[in-house]
Amino acid sequence: MTGLFVTFEGIEGSGKTTQISMVAAYLESRRIPCLATSEPGGSNLGRTLRKLLLEKSGLHISARSELLLFAADRAQHVEEIIFPALQEGRVVLCDRFSDATTVYQGYGRGLDLDMIDRINDFAAQSLRPGITVLFDMNPERGLDRVRRRDADSPAGPDDRFEVERIEFHQRVREGYLTLAEQEPQRFRVVDADRDIDAVFSDVVAALEGVLGE
Ligand code: TMP
């Protein structure tokens, strides 16, 4: 596999989606071939799974089913989209990956972390990110941003995760910080509670380190 696999993680409202488009534009300006993609929903099957997983349709989804649906989304995404792009030598920028399952379904929902590791490994065919940028911020601030955005959007309010209690999002944040402590060589933690350009310059600095290698 010749490309570089970069993942972006963080709580809701941490601004990662905006930063990923900025990184994609930056890489394109440097003529570095890249692909920006996301989970859940990066493949055709994934787009259907995303609706099931995120829409507040009243459909009850148990924690274990939720875990397996995210895993199914990842399995399809890795095989159909990520592996081929890496084989072409691209830098793949992925908005959420296995760490999201570890923190949301593990730290958030309370499912067994070892089991999640095994399921993640199976779904991703053992693919692991070369580098993970974690956008860290206080969940109250992040959710505040999301609610303001929802209020402006005709699509309307919250998805199944946004409506979780603040304690859930605090466990998610702590989970991410724990993972970053466990794997300091893979994670770059960026303070996301700053203006867009300040955050972006940290992200570029983190990427320059690995792109130069
Ligand atoms: P996003 O596309 O706005 O980042 O939303 C995806 C939501 O799905 C977000 O609340 C995190 C959640 N999620 C999980 O719970 N587990 C996962 O494995 C992934 C990829 C996302």
Coordinates of C-alpha atoms and ligand atoms in Angstrom, one line a residue:
M1 CA 0.0 0.0 0.0
T2 CA 1.7 3.2 -1.1
G3 CA -0.6 6.1 -0.1
L4 CA -1.0 7.7 3.3
F5 CA -4.1 7.1 5.4
V6 CA -5.0 10.1 7.6
T7 CA -8.0 10.1 9.9
F8 CA -9.8 13.0 11.6
E9 CA -11.6 12.5 14.9
G10 CA -13.4 14.6 17.4
I11 CA -16.7 15.3 19.2
E12 CA -19.7 16.8 17.3
G13 CA -19.1 20.5 16.5
S14 CA -15.3 20.2 16.7
G15 CA -15.0 21.6 13.1
K16 CA -13.3 18.6 11.6
T17 CA -15.4 18.5 8.4
T18 CA -14.5 22.1 7.5
Q19 CA -10.8 21.4 8.3
I20 CA -10.8 18.3 6.0
S21 CA -12.0 20.4 3.0
M22 CA -9.3 22.9 3.8
V23 CA -6.7 20.2 3.9
A24 CA -8.0 18.7 0.6
A25 CA -7.7 22.1 -1.1
Y26 CA -4.2 22.6 0.4
L27 CA -3.0 19.2 -0.9
E28 CA -4.5 19.8 -4.3
S29 CA -2.7 23.2 -4.4
R30 CA 0.5 21.2 -3.8
R31 CA -0.4 18.7 -6.5
I32 CA -0.6 15.9 -4.0
P33 CA -3.3 13.4 -5.1
C34 CA -5.8 13.0 -2.3
L35 CA -9.3 11.7 -1.5
A36 CA -11.6 13.1 1.1
T37 CA -14.1 10.7 2.4
S38 CA -16.1 10.0 5.6
E39 CA -17.8 7.5 7.9
P40 CA -20.5 6.5 8.1
G41 CA -21.6 6.9 4.5
G42 CA -18.5 6.8 2.4
S43 CA -19.8 4.1 0.0
N44 CA -23.2 3.5 -1.6
L45 CA -24.2 0.9 0.9
G46 CA -22.8 3.2 3.6
R47 CA -25.1 6.0 2.6
T48 CA -28.1 3.8 3.3
L49 CA -26.6 2.7 6.6
R50 CA -25.9 6.3 7.5
K51 CA -29.6 7.2 7.2
L52 CA -30.5 4.2 9.4
L53 CA -27.8 5.0 12.0
L54 CA -28.3 8.8 12.3
E55 CA -31.9 9.7 11.5
K56 CA -34.2 10.1 14.4
S57 CA -36.8 7.9 12.8
G58 CA -38.1 6.3 16.0
L59 CA -36.5 3.0 14.9
H60 CA -35.0 1.3 17.9
I61 CA -31.4 0.3 17.4
S62 CA -29.7 -1.6 20.2
A63 CA -26.1 -0.8 21.1
R64 CA -24.8 -4.1 19.7
S65 CA -26.7 -3.6 16.4
E66 CA -25.4 -0.1 16.2
L67 CA -21.8 -1.3 16.6
L68 CA -22.3 -3.9 13.8
L69 CA -23.9 -1.4 11.5
F70 CA -21.0 1.0 11.9
A71 CA -18.7 -2.0 11.3
A72 CA -20.6 -3.0 8.1
D73 CA -20.3 0.6 6.9
R74 CA -16.5 0.5 7.5
A75 CA -16.0 -2.9 5.9
Q76 CA -17.6 -1.7 2.6
H77 CA -15.8 1.7 2.8
V78 CA -12.4 0.1 3.3
E79 CA -12.8 -2.4 0.5
E80 CA -14.6 -0.3 -2.1
I81 CA -13.1 3.2 -1.5
I82 CA -10.1 3.4 0.8
F83 CA -8.0 0.5 -0.3
P84 CA -8.2 1.4 -4.0
A85 CA -7.3 5.0 -3.3
L86 CA -4.3 4.0 -1.2
Q87 CA -3.2 1.6 -3.9
E88 CA -3.2 4.5 -6.4
G89 CA -0.9 6.3 -4.0
R90 CA -3.3 8.9 -2.8
V91 CA -3.4 10.6 0.6
V92 CA -6.8 9.5 2.0
L93 CA -8.4 12.0 4.4
C94 CA -11.1 10.2 6.3
D95 CA -13.6 12.0 8.5
R96 CA -13.9 9.4 11.4
F97 CA -12.8 5.8 11.4
S98 CA -12.3 2.9 13.9
D99 CA -11.4 5.2 16.8
A100 CA -15.0 6.7 16.5
T101 CA -16.4 3.2 17.1
T102 CA -14.1 2.7 20.1
V103 CA -15.1 5.9 21.7
Y104 CA -18.9 6.2 20.8
Q105 CA -19.9 2.5 21.1
G106 CA -17.2 1.7 23.7
Y107 CA -16.7 4.7 26.0
G108 CA -20.1 6.2 25.1
R109 CA -22.4 3.2 25.0
G110 CA -20.4 1.0 27.3
L111 CA -19.7 -2.0 25.0
D112 CA -16.6 -4.1 25.6
L113 CA -13.5 -2.4 24.3
D114 CA -11.6 -5.7 23.4
M115 CA -14.6 -6.9 21.4
I116 CA -14.7 -3.6 19.6
D117 CA -11.0 -3.8 18.8
R118 CA -11.6 -7.2 17.2
I119 CA -14.6 -6.1 15.2
N120 CA -12.8 -2.9 14.1
D121 CA -9.8 -5.0 13.0
F122 CA -12.1 -7.4 11.1
A123 CA -14.1 -4.7 9.4
A124 CA -11.0 -2.7 8.4
Q125 CA -9.0 -5.7 7.3
S126 CA -6.5 -4.6 9.8
L127 CA -6.0 -1.2 8.1
R128 CA -4.9 1.4 10.6
P129 CA -4.3 5.1 10.1
G130 CA -0.8 6.4 9.6
I131 CA -1.8 9.5 11.5
T132 CA -4.9 10.6 13.3
V133 CA -5.7 14.3 14.0
L134 CA -7.9 14.7 17.0
F135 CA -9.9 17.9 17.3
D136 CA -10.3 18.4 21.0
M137 CA -12.7 20.7 22.6
N138 CA -15.2 20.9 25.5
P139 CA -18.4 19.1 24.4
E140 CA -20.6 21.8 25.7
R141 CA -18.9 24.2 23.3
G142 CA -19.1 21.7 20.5
L143 CA -22.8 20.9 21.0
D144 CA -23.5 24.6 21.2
R145 CA -22.0 25.1 17.7
V146 CA -24.0 22.1 16.4
R147 CA -27.3 23.5 17.8
R148 CA -26.7 26.9 16.3
R149 CA -26.0 25.2 12.9
D150 CA -29.2 23.0 13.2
A151 CA -31.3 26.1 14.0
D152 CA -30.1 27.6 10.7
S153 CA -30.7 24.5 8.6
P154 CA -33.9 23.7 6.8
A155 CA -33.1 20.0 7.4
G156 CA -33.9 20.8 11.0
P157 CA -32.7 19.4 14.2
D158 CA -30.5 16.9 15.8
D159 CA -29.4 13.4 14.9
R160 CA -29.4 10.3 17.2
F161 CA -26.0 11.2 18.6
E162 CA -26.5 15.0 19.0
V163 CA -29.4 14.4 21.3
E164 CA -27.4 12.3 23.7
R165 CA -26.9 13.7 27.1
I166 CA -23.8 15.8 27.8
E167 CA -22.3 13.0 30.0
F168 CA -22.3 10.8 26.9
H169 CA -20.3 13.4 24.9
Q170 CA -17.9 13.9 27.9
R171 CA -17.2 10.1 27.9
V172 CA -16.6 10.3 24.2
R173 CA -14.1 13.2 24.6
E174 CA -12.3 11.4 27.5
G175 CA -12.2 8.2 25.3
Y176 CA -10.5 10.1 22.5
L177 CA -7.9 11.6 24.9
T178 CA -7.2 8.2 26.4
L179 CA -6.6 6.7 23.0
A180 CA -4.3 9.7 22.1
E181 CA -2.3 9.0 25.3
Q182 CA -2.0 5.3 24.5
E183 CA -0.7 6.0 21.0
P184 CA 1.1 9.3 21.0
Q185 CA 3.1 8.4 17.9
R186 CA -0.1 8.1 15.8
F187 CA -2.3 10.9 17.3
R188 CA -1.8 14.7 16.9
V189 CA -4.2 16.5 19.4
V190 CA -5.2 19.9 18.1
D191 CA -7.1 22.4 20.3
A192 CA -10.2 22.9 18.2
D193 CA -11.7 25.8 20.3
R194 CA -9.9 28.5 18.3
D195 CA -10.5 30.3 15.1
I196 CA -10.5 28.3 11.9
D197 CA -7.1 29.5 10.6
A198 CA -5.3 28.9 13.9
V199 CA -6.6 25.3 13.9
F200 CA -5.7 24.8 10.3
S201 CA -2.1 25.9 10.8
D202 CA -1.7 23.2 13.5
V203 CA -3.3 20.6 11.2
V204 CA -0.9 21.5 8.4
A205 CA 2.0 21.3 10.7
A206 CA 0.9 17.9 11.9
L207 CA 0.6 16.7 8.3
E208 CA 3.8 18.2 7.0
G209 CA 5.6 16.0 9.5
V210 CA 4.4 12.8 7.9
L211 CA 4.2 14.1 4.3
G212 CA 7.9 15.0 4.4
E213 CA 8.8 11.4 5.4
Ligands
TMP1 P1 -20.8 13.0 11.5 O1 -20.9 12.5 10.1 O2 -21.5 14.3 11.7 O3 -19.4 13.0 12.1 O4 -21.7 12.1 12.4 C1 -21.5 10.8 12.6 C2 -22.0 10.4 13.9 O5 -21.9 9.0 14.1 C3 -21.3 11.0 15.1 O6 -22.2 11.4 16.1 C4 -20.4 9.9 15.6 C5 -21.2 8.6 15.2 N1 -20.3 7.5 15.0 C6 -20.3 6.4 15.9 O7 -21.0 6.4 16.8 N2 -19.5 5.3 15.6 C7 -18.7 5.3 14.5 O8 -18.0 4.3 14.3 C8 -18.7 6.4 13.6 C9 -17.9 6.3 12.3 C10 -19.5 7.5 13.8

